[in-house]
Coordinates of N, CA and C in Angstrom, one line a residue:
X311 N 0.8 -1.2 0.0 CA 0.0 0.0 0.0 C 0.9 1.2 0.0
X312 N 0.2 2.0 -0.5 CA 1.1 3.4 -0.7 C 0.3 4.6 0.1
X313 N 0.9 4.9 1.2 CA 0.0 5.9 1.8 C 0.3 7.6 1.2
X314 N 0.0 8.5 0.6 CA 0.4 9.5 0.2 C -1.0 10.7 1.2
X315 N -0.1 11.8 1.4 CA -1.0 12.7 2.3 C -1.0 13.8 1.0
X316 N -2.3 14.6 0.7 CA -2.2 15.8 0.1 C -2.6 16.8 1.0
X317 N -1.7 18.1 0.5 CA -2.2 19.1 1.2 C -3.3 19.9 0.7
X318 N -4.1 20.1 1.5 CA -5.4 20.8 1.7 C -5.1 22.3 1.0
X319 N -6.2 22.5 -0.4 CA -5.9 23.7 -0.5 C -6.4 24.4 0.0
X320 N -6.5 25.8 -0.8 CA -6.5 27.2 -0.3 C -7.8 27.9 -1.1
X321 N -8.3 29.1 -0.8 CA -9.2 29.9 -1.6 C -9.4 30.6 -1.6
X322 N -9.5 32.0 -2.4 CA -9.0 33.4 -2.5 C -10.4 34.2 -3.2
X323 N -11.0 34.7 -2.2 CA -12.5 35.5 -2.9 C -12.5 37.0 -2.7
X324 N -13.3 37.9 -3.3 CA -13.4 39.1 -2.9 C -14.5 39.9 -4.2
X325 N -14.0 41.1 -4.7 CA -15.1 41.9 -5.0 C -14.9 42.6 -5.8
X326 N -14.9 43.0 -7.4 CA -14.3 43.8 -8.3 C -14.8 44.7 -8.3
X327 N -14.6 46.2 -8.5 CA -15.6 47.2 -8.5 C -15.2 47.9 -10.0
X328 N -15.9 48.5 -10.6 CA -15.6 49.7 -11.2 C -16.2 50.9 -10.9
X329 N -15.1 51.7 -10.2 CA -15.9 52.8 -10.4 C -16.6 52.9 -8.8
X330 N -17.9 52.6 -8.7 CA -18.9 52.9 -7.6 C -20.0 51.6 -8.0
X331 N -19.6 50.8 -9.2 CA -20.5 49.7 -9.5 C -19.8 48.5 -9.5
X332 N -20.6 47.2 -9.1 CA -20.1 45.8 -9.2 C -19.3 45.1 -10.6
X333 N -17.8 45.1 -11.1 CA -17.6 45.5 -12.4 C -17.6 43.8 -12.9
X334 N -18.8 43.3 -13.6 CA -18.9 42.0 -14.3 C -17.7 41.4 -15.2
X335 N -17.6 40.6 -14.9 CA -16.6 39.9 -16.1 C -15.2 40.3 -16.3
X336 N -14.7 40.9 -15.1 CA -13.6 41.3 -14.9 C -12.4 39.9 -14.5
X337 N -11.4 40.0 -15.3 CA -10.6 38.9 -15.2 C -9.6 39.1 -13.6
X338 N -9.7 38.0 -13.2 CA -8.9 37.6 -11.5 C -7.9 36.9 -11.5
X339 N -6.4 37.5 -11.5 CA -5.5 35.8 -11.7 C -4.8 36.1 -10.1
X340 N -4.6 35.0 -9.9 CA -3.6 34.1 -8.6 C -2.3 34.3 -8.9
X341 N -1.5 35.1 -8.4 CA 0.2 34.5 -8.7 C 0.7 34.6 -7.6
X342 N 1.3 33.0 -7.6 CA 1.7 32.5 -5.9 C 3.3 32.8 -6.6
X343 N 3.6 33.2 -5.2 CA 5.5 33.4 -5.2 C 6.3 32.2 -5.4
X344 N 6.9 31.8 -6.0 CA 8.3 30.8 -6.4 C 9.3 31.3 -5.9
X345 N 9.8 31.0 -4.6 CA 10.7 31.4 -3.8 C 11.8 30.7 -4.7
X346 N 11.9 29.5 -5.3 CA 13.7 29.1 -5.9 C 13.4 30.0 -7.0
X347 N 12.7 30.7 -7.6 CA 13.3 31.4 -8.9 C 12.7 33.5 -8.7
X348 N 12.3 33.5 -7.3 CA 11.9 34.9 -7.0 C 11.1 35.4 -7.7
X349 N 9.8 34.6 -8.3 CA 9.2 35.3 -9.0 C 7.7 35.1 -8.9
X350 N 6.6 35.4 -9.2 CA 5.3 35.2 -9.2 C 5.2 34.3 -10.2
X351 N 4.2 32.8 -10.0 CA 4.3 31.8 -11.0 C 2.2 32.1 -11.2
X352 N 1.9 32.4 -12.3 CA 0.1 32.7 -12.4 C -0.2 31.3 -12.2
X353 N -1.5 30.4 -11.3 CA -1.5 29.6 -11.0 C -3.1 29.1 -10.8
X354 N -3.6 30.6 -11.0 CA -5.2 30.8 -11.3 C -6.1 31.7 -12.1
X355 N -6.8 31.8 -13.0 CA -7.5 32.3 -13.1 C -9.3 32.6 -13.0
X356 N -10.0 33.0 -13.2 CA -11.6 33.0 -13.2 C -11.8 34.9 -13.4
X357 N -13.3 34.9 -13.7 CA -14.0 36.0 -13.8 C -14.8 36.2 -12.9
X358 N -15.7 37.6 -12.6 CA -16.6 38.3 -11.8 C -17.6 37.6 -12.6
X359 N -18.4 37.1 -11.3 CA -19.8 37.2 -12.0 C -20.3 38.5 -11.9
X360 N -21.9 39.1 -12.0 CA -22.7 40.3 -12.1 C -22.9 40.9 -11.2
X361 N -22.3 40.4 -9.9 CA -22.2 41.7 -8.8 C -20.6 41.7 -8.4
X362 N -19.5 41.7 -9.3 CA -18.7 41.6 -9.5 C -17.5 40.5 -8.5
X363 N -18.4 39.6 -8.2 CA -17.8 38.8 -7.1 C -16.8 37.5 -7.7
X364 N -15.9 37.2 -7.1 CA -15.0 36.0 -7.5 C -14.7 35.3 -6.5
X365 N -14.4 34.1 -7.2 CA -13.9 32.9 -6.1 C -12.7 32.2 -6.9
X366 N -11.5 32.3 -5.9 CA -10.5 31.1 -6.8 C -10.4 30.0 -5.9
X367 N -10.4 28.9 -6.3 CA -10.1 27.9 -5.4 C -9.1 26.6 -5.8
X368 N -8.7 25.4 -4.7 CA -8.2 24.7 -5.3 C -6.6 24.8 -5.4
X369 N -6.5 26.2 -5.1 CA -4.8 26.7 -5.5 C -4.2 26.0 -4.1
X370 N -2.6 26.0 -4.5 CA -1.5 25.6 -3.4 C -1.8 26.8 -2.5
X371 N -0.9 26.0 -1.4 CA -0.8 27.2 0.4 C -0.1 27.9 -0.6
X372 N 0.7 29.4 -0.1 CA 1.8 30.0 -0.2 C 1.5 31.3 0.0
X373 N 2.3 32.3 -0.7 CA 2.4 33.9 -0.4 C 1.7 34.2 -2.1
X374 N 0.8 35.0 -1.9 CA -0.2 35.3 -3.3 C -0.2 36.8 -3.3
X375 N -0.5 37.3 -4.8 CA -1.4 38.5 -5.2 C -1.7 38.0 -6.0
X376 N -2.3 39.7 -6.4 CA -3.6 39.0 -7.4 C -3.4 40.0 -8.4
X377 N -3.7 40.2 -9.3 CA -3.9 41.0 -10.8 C -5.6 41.2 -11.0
X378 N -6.3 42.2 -11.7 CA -7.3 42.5 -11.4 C -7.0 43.3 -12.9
X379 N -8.0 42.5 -14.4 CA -8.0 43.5 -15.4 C -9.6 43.3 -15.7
X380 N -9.8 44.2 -16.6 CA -11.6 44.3 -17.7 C -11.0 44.7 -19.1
X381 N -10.7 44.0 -19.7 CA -10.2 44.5 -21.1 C -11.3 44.9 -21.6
X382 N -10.8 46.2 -22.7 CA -12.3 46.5 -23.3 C -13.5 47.2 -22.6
X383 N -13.0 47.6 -21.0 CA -14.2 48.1 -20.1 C -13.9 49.5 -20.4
X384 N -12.5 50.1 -20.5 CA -12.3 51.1 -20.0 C -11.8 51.8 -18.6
X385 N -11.3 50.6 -17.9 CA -11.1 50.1 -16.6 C -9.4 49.9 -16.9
X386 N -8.6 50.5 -15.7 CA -7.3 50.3 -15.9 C -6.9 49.2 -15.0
X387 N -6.2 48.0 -15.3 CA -5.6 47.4 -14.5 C -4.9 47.6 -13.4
X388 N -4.8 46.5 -12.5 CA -4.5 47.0 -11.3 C -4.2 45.6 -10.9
X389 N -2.7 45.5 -9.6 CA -2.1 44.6 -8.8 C -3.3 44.8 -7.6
X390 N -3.1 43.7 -6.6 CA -4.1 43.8 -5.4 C -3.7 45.0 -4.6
X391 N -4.3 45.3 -3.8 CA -4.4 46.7 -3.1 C -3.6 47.9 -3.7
X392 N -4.4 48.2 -4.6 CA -3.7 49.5 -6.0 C -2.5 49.7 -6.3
X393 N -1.7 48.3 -6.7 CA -0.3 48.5 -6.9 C -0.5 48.3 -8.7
X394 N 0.4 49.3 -9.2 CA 0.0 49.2 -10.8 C 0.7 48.1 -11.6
X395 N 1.7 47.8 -10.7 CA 2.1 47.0 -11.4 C 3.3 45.2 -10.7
X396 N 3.3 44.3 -11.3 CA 4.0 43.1 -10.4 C 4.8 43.4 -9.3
X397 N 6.1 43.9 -9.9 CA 6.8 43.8 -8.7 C 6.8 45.2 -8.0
X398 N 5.8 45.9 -7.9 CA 5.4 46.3 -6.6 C 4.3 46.0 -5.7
X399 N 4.0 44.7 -6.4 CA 2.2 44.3 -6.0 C 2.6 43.7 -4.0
X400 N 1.9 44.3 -3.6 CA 1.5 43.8 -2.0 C 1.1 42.2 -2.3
X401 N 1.5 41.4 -1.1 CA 1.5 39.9 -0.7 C 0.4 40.1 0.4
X402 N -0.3 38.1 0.7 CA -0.8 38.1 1.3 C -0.8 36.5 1.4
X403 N -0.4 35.9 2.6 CA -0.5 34.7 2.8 C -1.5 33.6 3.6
X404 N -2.3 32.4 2.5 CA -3.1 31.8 2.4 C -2.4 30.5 3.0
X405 N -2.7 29.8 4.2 CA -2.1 28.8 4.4 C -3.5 27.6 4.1
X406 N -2.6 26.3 4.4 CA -3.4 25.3 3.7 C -4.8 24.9 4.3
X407 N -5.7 24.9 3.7 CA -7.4 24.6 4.2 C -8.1 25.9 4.2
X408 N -6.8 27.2 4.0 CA -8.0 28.7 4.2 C -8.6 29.0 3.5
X409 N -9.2 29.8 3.5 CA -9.8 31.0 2.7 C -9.5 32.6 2.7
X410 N -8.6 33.1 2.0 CA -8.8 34.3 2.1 C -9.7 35.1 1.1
X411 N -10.7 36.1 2.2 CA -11.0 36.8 1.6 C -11.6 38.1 1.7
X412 N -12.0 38.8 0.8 CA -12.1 40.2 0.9 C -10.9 40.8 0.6
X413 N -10.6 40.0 -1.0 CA -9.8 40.5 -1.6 C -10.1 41.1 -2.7
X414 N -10.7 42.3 -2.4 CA -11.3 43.6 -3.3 C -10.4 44.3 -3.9
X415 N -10.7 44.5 -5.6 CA -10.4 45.8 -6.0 C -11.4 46.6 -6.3
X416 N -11.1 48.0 -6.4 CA -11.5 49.1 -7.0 C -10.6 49.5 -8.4
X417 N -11.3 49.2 -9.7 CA -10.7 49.5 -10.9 C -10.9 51.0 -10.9
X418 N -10.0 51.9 -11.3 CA -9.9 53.3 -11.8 C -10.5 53.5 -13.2
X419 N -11.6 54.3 -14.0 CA -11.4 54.7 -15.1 C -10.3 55.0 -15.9
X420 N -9.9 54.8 -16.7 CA -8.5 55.0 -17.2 C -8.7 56.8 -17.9
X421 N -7.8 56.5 -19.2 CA -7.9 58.4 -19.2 C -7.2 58.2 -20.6
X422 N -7.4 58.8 -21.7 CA -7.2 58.7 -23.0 C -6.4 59.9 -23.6
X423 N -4.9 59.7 -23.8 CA -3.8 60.3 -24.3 C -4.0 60.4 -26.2
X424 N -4.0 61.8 -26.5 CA -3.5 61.3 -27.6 C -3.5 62.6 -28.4
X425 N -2.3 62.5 -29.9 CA -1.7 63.4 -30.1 C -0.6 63.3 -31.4
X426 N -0.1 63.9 -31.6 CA 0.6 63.7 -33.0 C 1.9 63.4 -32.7
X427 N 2.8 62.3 -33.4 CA 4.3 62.9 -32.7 C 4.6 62.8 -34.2
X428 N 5.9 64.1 -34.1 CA 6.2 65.1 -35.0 C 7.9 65.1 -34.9
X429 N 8.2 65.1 -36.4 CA 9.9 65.0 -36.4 C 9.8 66.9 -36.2
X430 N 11.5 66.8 -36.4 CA 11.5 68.3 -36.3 C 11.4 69.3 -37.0
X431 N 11.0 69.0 -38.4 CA 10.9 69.2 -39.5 C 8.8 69.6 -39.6
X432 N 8.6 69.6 -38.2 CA 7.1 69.3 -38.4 C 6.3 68.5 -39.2
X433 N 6.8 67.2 -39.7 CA 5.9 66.3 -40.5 C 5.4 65.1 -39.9
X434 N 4.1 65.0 -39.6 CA 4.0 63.7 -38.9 C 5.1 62.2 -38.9
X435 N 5.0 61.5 -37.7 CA 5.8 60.5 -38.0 C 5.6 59.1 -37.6
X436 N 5.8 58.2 -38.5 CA 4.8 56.9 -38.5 C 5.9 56.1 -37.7
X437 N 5.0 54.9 -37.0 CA 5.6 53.2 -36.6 C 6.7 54.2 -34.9
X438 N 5.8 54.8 -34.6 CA 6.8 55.6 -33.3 C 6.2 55.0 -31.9
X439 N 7.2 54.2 -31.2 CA 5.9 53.8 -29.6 C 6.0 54.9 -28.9
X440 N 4.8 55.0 -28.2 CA 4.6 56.0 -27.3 C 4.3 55.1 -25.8
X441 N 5.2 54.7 -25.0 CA 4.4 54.5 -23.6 C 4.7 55.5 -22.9
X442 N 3.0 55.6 -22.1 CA 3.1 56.6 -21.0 C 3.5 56.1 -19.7
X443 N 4.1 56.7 -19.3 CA 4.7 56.5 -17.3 C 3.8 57.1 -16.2
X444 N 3.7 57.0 -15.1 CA 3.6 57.2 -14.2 C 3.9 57.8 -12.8
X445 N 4.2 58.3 -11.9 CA 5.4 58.7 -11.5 C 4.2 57.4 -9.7
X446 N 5.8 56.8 -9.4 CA 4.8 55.8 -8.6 C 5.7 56.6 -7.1
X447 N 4.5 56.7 -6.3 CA 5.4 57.1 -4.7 C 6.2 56.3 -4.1
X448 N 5.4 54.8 -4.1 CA 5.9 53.5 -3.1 C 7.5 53.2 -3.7
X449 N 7.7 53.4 -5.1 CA 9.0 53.2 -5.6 C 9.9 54.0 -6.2
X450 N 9.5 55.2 -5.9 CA 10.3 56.5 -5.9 C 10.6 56.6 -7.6
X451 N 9.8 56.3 -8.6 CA 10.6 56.0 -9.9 C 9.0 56.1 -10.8
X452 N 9.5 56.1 -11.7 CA 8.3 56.5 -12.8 C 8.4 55.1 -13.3
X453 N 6.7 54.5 -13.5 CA 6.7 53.5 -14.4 C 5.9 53.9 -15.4
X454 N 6.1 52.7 -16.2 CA 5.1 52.8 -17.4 C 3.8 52.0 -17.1
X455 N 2.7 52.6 -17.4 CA 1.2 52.2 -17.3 C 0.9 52.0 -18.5
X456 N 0.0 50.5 -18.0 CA -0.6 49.8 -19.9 C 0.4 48.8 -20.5
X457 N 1.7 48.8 -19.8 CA 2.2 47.2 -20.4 C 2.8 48.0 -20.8
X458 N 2.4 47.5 -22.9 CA 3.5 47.5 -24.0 C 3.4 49.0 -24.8
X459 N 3.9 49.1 -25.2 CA 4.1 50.3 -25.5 C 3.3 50.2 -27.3
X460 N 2.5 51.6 -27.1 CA 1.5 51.1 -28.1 C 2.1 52.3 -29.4
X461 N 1.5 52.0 -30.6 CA 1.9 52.4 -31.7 C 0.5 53.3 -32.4
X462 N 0.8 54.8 -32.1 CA -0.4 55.7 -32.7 C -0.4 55.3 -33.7
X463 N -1.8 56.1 -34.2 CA -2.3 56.3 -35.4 C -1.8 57.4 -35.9
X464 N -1.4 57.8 -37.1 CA -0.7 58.8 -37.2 C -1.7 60.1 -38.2
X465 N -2.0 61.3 -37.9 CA -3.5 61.9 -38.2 C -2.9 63.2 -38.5
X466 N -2.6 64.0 -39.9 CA -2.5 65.0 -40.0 C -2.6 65.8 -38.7
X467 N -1.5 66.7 -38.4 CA -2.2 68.1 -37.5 C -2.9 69.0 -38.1
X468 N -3.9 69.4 -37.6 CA -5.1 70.3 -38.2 C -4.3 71.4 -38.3
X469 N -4.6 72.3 -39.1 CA -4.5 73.4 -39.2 C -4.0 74.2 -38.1
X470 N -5.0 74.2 -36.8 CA -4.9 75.4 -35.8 C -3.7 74.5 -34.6
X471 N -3.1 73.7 -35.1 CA -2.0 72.4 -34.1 C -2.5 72.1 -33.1
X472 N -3.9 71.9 -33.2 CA -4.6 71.0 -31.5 C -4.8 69.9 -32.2

């Protein structure tokens, strides 16, 4: 006979908001820490249902955050307790058989940049990335918000240069 013991998971619930409303179908991922390689390994995902509520379950014990997006809402991404981005995301540890929860975000409206970029010569200029930064307090350092660095459209300047 082979006696083998498993360890009892763990489960991670809380509350997406947008805004001042319950934000539906907003994506929830789990990234538990990998202490041999120092890094967050994603280990779960699921969505909000209609009053923006989530359940992850099933996952290993360990030290977690969470990531919190709505692609397509209008809604800016967000690490667990408003950190914008991984490695400054706050921890929170789930030992084996718990539940943590009332692991809520509040998603921000995002905010819409946009604008011509121009050689010096004043002629518009194509295939140019523009990422925007941030200036973050907790890390004394400006990041960039939105990931990857996105590629305008490139739109005559009008006449009056607005």
């Amino acid at each position: 006979a082979i006696d083998v013991a498993l360890e009892e998971s763990v489960a991670i619930s809380g509350t997406v908001m947008g805004g001042d409303s319950p934000l539906a179908d907003a994506t929830v991922e789990a990234h538990l820490w990998n202490e041999s390689d120092e890094y967050f390994d994603r280990v779960g995902e699921t969505s909000t249902d209609e009053q923006g509520e989530y359940t992850l379950d099933g996952l290993p014990a360990g030290t977690y955050s969470l990531r919190f997006t709505a692609p397509g809402s209008g809604f800016v991404s967000e690490w667990w307790n408003d950190k914008p981005k991984e490695n400054l995301a706050d921890t929170f540890v789930v030992a084996a058989g718990q539940t943590a929860t009332e692991k809520d975000a509040e998603l921000a409206l995002g905010a819409t940049i946009s604008g011509t970029v121009l050689a010096a010569s004043g002629e518009p200029l194509a295939g140019v990335d523009v990422v925007p930064y941030i200036w973050d307090e907790v890390a004394g350092e400006y990041v960039s918000v939105g990931g990857d660095a996105v590629t305008p459209s490139i739109v005559p300047a009008s006449p009056s240069g607005v």
